[in-house]
XYZ file of C-alpha atoms in Angstrom:
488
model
C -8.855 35.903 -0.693
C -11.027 37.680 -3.248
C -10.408 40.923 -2.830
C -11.736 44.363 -4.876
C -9.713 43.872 -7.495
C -10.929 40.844 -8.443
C -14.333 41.936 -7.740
C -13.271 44.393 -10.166
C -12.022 42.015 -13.035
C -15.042 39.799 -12.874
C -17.904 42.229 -12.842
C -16.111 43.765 -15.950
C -15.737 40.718 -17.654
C -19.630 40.380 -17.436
C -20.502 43.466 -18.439
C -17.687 42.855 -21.800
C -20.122 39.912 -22.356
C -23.217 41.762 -22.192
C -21.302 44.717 -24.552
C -21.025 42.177 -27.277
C -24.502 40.664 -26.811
C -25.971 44.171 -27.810
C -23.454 45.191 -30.400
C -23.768 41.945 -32.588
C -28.332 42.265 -32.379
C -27.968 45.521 -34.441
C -28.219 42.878 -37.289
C -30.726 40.400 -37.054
C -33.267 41.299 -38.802
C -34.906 38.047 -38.935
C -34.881 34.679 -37.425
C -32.761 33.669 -39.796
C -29.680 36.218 -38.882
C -31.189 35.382 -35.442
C -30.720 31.427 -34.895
C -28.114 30.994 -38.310
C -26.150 34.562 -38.500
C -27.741 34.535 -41.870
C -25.176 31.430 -43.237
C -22.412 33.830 -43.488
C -20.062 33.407 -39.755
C -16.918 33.046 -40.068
C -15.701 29.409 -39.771
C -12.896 30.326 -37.185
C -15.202 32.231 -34.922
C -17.603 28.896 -35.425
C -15.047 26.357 -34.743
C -13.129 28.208 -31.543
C -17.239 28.112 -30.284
C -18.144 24.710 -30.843
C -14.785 24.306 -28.286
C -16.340 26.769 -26.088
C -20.052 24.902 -26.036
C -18.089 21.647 -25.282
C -15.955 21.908 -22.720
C -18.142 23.696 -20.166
C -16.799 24.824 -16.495
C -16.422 20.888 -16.126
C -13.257 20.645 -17.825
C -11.924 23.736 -15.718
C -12.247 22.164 -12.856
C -12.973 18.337 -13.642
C -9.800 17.543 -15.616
C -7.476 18.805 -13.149
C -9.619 17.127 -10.101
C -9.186 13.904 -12.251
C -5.676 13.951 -12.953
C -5.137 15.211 -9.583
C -6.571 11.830 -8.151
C -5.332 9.716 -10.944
C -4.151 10.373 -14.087
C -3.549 11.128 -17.867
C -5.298 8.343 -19.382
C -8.283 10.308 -20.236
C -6.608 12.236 -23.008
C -7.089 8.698 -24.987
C -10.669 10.188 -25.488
C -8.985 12.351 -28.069
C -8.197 9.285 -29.938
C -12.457 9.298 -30.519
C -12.492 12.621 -31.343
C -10.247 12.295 -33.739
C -12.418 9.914 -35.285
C -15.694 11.360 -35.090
C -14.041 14.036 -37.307
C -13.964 12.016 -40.282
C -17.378 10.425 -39.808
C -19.019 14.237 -39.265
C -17.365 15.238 -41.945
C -18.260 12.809 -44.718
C -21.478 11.471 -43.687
C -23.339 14.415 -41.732
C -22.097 17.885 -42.564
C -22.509 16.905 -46.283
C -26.439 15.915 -45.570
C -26.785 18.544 -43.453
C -25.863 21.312 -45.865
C -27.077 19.857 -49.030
C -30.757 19.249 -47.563
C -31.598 22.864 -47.033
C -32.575 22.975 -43.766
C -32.897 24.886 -40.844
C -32.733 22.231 -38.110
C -31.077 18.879 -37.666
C -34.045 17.196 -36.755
C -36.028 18.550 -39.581
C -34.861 15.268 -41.703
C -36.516 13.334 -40.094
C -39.810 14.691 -41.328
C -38.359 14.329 -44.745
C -37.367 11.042 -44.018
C -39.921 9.591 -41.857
C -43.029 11.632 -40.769
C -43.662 15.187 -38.613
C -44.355 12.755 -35.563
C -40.947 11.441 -35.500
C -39.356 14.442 -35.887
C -41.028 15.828 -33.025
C -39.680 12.819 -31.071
C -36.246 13.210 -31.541
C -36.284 17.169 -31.140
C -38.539 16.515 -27.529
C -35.809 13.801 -26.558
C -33.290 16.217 -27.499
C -34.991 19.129 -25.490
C -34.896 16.763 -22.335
C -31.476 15.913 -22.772
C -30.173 19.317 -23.392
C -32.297 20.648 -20.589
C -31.062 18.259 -17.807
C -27.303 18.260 -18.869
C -27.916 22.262 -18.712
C -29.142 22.150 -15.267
C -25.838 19.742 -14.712
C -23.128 22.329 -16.429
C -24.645 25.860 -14.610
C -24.890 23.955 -11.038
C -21.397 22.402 -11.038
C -19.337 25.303 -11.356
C -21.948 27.378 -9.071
C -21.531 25.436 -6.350
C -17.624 26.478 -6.567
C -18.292 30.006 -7.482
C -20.140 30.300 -4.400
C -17.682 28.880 -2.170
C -15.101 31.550 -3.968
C -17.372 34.431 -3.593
C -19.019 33.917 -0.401
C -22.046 33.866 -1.759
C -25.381 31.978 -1.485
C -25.388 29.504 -4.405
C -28.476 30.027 -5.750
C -27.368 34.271 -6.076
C -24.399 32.221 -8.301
C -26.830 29.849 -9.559
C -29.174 33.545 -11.115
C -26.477 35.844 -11.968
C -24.028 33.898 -14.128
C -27.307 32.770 -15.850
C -29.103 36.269 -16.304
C -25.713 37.424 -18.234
C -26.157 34.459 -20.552
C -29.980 34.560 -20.922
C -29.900 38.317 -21.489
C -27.176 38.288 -24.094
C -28.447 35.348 -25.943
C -31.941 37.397 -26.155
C -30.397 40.179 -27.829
C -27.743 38.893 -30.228
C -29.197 34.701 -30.815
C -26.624 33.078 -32.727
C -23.971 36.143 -33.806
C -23.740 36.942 -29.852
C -23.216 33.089 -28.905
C -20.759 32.689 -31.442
C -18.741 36.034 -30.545
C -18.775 35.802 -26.758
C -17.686 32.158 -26.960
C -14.671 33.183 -29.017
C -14.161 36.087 -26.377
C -14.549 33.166 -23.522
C -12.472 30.887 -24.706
C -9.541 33.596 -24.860
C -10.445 34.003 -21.334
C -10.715 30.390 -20.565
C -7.703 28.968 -22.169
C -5.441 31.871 -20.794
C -7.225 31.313 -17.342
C -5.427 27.938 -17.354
C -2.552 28.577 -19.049
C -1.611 31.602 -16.451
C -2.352 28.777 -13.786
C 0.178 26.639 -15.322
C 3.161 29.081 -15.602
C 2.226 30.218 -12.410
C 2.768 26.842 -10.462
C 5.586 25.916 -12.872
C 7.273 28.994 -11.916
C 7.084 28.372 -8.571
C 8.402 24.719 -8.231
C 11.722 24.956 -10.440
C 10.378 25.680 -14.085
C 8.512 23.419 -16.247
C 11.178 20.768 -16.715
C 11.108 20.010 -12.865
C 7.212 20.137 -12.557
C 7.053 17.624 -15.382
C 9.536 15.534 -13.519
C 7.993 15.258 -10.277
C 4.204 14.975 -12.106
C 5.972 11.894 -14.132
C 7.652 10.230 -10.760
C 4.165 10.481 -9.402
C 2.760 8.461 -12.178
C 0.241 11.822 -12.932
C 1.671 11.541 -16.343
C 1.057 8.329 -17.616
C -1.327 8.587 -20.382
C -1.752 5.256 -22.491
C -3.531 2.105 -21.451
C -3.997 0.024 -24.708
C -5.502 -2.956 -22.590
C -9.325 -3.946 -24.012
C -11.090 -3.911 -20.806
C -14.342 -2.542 -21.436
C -15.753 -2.234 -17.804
C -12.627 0.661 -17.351
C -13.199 3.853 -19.374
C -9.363 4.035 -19.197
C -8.366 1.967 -21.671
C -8.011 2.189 -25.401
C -11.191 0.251 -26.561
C -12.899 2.579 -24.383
C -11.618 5.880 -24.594
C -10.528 5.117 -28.131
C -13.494 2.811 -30.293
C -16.634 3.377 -27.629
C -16.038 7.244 -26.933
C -15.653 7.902 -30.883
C -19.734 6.764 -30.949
C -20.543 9.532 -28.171
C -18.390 12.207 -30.077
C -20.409 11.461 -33.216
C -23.115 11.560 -31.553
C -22.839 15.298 -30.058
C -20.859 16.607 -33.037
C -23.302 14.937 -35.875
C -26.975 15.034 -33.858
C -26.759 18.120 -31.656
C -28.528 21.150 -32.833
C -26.044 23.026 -30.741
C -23.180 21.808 -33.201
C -25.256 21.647 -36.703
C -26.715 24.811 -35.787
C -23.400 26.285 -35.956
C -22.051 24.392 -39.005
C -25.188 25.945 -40.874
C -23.924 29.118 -39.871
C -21.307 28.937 -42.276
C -21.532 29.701 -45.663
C -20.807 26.252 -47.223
C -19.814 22.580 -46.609
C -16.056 23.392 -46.945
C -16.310 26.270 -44.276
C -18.209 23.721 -41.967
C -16.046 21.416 -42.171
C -12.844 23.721 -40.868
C -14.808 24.515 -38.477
C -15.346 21.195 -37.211
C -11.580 20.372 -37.489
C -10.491 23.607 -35.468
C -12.396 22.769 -32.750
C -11.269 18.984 -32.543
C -7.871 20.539 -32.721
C -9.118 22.755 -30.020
C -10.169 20.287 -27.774
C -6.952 18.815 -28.077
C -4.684 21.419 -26.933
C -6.912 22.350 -24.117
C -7.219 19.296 -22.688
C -3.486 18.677 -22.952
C -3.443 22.355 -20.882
C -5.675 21.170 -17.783
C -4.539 17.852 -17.668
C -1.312 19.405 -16.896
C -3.153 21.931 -14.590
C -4.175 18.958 -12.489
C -0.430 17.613 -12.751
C 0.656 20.704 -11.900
C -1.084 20.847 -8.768
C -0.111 17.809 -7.344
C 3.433 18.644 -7.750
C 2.395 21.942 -5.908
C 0.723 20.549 -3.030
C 1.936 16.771 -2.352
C 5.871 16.488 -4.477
C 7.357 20.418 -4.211
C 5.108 20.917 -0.620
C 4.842 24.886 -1.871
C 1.518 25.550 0.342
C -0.660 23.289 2.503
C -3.982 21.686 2.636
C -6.453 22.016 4.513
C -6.401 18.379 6.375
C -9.236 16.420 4.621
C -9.706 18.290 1.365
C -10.943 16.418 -1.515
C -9.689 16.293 -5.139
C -12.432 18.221 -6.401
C -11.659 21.467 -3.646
C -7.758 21.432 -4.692
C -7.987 23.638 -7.571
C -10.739 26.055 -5.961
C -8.644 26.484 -2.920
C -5.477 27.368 -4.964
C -7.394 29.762 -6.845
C -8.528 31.573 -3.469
C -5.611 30.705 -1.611
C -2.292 30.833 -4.106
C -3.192 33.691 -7.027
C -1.911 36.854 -6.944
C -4.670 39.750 -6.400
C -6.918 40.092 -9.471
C -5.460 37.191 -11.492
C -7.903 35.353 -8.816
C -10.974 37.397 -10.726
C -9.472 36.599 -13.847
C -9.988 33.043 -12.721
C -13.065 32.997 -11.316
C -13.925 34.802 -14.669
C -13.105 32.353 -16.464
C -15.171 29.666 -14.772
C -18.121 32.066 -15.415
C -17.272 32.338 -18.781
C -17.271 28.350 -19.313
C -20.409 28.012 -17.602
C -22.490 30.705 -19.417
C -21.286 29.491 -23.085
C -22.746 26.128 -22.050
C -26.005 27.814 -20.991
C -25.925 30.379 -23.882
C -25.259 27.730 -26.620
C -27.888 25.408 -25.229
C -30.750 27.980 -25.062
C -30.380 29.552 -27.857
C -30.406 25.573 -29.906
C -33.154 24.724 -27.843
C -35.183 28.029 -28.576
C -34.487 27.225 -32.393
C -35.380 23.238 -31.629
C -38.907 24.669 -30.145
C -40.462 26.853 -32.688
C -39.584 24.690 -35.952
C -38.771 20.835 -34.840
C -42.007 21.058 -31.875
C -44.116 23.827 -33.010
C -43.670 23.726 -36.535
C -43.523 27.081 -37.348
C -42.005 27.985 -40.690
C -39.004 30.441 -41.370
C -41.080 32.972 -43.743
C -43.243 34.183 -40.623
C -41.370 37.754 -40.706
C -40.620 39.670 -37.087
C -43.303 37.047 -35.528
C -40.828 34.442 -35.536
C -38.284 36.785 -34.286
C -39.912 37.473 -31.437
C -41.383 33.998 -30.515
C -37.825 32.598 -30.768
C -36.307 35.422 -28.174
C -39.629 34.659 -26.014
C -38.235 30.841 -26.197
C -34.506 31.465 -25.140
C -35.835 33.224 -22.179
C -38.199 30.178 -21.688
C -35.501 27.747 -21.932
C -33.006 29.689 -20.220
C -35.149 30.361 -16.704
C -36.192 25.857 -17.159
C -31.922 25.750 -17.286
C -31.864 27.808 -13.866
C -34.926 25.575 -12.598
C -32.638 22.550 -13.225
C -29.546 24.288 -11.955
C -31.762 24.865 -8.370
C -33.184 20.742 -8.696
C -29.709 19.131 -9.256
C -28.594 21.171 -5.925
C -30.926 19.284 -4.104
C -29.943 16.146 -4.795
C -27.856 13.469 -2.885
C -26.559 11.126 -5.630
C -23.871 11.566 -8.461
C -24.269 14.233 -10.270
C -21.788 12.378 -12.984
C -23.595 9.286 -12.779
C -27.215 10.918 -13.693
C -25.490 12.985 -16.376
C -23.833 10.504 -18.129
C -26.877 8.317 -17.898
C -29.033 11.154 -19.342
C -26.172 11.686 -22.130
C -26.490 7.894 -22.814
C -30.281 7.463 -22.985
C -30.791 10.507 -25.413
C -28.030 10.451 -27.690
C -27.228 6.705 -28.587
C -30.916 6.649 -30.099
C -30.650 9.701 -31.418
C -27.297 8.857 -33.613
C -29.237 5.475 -34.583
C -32.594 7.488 -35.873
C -30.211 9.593 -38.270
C -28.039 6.668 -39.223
C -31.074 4.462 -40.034
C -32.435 8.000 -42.159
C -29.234 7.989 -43.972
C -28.440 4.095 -44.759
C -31.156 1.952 -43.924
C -34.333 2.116 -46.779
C -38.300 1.506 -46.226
C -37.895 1.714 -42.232
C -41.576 2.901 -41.196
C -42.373 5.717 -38.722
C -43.722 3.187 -36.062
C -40.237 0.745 -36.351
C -38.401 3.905 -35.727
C -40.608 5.086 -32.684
C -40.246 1.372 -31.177
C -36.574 1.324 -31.651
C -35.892 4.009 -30.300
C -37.925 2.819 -26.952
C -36.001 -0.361 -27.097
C -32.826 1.592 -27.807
C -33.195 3.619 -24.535
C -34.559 0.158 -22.523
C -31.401 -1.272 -23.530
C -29.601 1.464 -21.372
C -31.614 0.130 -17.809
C -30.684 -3.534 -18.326
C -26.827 -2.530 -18.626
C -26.841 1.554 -16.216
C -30.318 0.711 -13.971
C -31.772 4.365 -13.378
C -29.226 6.030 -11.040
C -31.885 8.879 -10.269
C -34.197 6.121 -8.847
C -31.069 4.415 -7.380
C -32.921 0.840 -9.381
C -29.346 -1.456 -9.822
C -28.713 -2.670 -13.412
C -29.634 -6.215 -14.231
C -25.951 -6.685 -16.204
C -23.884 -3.933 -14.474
C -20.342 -3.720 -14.320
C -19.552 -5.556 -17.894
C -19.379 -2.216 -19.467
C -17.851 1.541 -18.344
C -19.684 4.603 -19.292
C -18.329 5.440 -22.464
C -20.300 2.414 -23.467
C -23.779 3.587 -23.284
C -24.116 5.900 -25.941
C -22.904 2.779 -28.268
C -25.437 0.332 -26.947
C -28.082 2.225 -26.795
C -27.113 2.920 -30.703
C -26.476 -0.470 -31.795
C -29.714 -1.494 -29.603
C -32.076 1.048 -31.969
C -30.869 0.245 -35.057
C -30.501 -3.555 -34.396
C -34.708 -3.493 -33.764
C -35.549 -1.319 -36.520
C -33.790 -3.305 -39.192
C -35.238 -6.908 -37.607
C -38.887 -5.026 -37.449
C -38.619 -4.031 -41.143
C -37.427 -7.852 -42.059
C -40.256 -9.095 -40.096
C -42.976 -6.636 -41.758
C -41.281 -7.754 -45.066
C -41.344 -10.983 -44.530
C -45.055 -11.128 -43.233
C -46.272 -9.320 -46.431
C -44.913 -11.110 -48.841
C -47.063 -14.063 -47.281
């Protein structure tokens, strides 16, 4: 039951948030200090929130839902992240710092033309935008169910606090209340953890009943690409999608221009693939954890017919001591507004110089455009919260599609700007359509419910790498053909 004290615990937790938000806009002067904290954050405070902007209220809940119904085998994706490292770190953080810019997609101009930089930043926008909507829904709809509360009240509030503090502090209050939400996040889990271990015999006997249940099992080195459980999966295909968000996202080279050099970048990078790591060792075991609590050590019952996903909500409400429950529900606030903060406040910088074009020199005009722009994006975010509420498919299925169609062409339009020479503006543009077609033959369009031509050959950790491999493929035949057909 969520009683005053929690009530108590969370509203102060918000209003901590909105503290920092103020404290940290005392020094942007500029939209410089505004969207970059003038090049000069702290790499440690930059790499605990690149963790933050990643693992989103999804992980809170959806990694122990996911173990809870099956298992481990999921922490293989930290085998790709663990490769995307190295490739980030050599090959984009490098370009990224060395080129003077203020955006990622601003190379593209250099590169290419002002058209096709405006392409990637609007496919970007779209992305960002629906996987927004996605990541402040999700853990509304469980917020509300805790609170007793109509979700759309859930829906407004968590992303007011967010919107408001983003509008004051840009980049310096992102970065700080991340590092102040991930305290809040990882402890949220790792109280959770003690808590049921504590309860069924100590650690040592919750980690033998989790392994007789088969919740531990964690390796699957078979090559079976229509499972995303398996090591060519998890381990070669997911690798492409972690490059992809850690080497094209504003939201992550944003940040890694925030620091004052390559070297400083770089840690940051590594921290928060370290990070991700340890946390999603922690709520992998959360999910473990509760299916020892429940179904092994039979500590508390269900409610007949709950499914995966409601476990860890109802042991919040139902087995937390008074206000550790608001600490909890705190925490899932504090996951979902550093997804929404981090994306508005990328998108807001993404908007006035990849879209509109304006330049950095502009004094207190650009200032204030950019704030007008995170409150822009932030109410579209709340829009798309509302939309994906209404509908009746997946909401998994259209995200990962959306993550799929926008990033794989995305990583191929900066690896063809890095590697591949005299590839014209127009290739790049028709690549990039093919690219995304690519992703229909193999997906369909889940929103539309239209059935792929070749489904089931490949799992979802897939998509990002065809869609790649599908762009770059049809710009470099193009440019042989135009070669070719000259030269005659």
């Amino acid at each position: 039951m969520f009683t005053v004290i929690d009530w108590i615990v969370l509203v102060a937790y918000l209003l901590v948030s909105l503290f920092i938000g103020l404290w940290v806009s005392r020094g942007n002067k500029n939209l410089k200090e505004y969207m970059l904290g003038g090049g000069s954050m702290p790499w440690v405070a930059v790499g605990i929130s690149l963790i933050a902007t990643s693992v989103s209220a999804t992980t809170f809940l959806g990694a122990p839902a996911d173990v809870y119904g099956d298992n481990m085998t999921f922490l293989m994706f930290q085998i790709g992240a663990f490769l995307s490292i190295f490739v980030v770190g050599f090959v984009f953080i490098p370009r990224f710092r060395n080129a003077g810019i203020n955006s990622a997609y601003e190379l593209f101009e250099v590169r290419y033309s002002r058209g096709v930089r405006r392409l990637a930043a609007v496919f970007y926008c779209l992305h960002l935008l629906l996987r927004t909507g996605i990541l402040l829904y999700a853990p509304s709809l469980v917020l509300a169910q805790i609170l007793h509360v109509d979700l759309r009240y859930a829906i407004i509030v968590s992303a007011a606090v967010a919107i408001f503090y983003t509008w004051f502090g840009g980049i310096k209050a992102v970065i700080w209340t991340d590092v102040m939400q991930f305290i809040v996040f990882f402890g949220g889990g790792a109280l959770v953890l003690i808590l049921i271990a504590n309860s069924v015999g100590g650690f040592g006997e919750m980690a033998a009943m989790a392994s007789e249940a088969g919740k531990t099992k964690w390796w699957d080195a078979s090559f079976d690409i229509s499972n995303a459980r398996t090591l060519i999966s998890a381990g070669f295909a997911y690798a492409i999608l972690e490059i992809a968000i850690r080497g094209c996202d504003q939201q992550f080279v944003q940040r890694y221009l925030s620091c004052k050099d390559v070297k400083a970048a770089n840690r940051s990078s590594v921290l928060s693939m370290v990070l991700g790591v340890i946390v999603s060792i922690l709520f992998y075991w959360v999910g473990a954890a509760l299916y020892v609590y429940y179904q092994m050590a039979k500590a508390a019952p269900l409610p007949e017919g709950i499914g995966q996903n409601d476990v860890f909500p109802h042991f919040i409400v139902n087995g937390l001591p008074v206000g550790i429950t608001g600490l909890i529900v705190a925490a899932i606030c504090a996951a979902a507004m550093s997804s929404l903060s981090g994306a508005i406040n990328s998108l807001s910088n993404t908007m006035e110089k990849d879209i509109l074009g304006f330049k950095e020199d502009e004094g207190m005009g650009g200032l204030k455009r950019a704030k007008l722009w995170t409150v822009f994006w932030g109410v579209l975010g709340v829009f798309g919260a509302l939309f994906a509420a209404t509908q009746q498919g997946s909401l998994l299925k259209n995200a990962l599609f959306f993550t799929g169609l926008f990033t794989g062409p995305l990583l191929g339009m900066f690896l063809l700007a890095f590697f591949i020479k005299n590839v014209r503006p127009w290739a790049v543009v028709v690549s990039v359509l093919c690219g995304m077609g690519s992703l229909v033959l193999v997906q369909g369009i889940p929103v539309f419910s239209v059935p792929a031509v070749l489904g089931g050959i490949f799992s979802w950790p897939w998509m990002p790498f065809i869609s790649m491999s599908t762009t770059i493929i049809v710009a470099v035949l193009i440019s042989l053909v135009t070669k070719l057909v000259s030269k005659k």
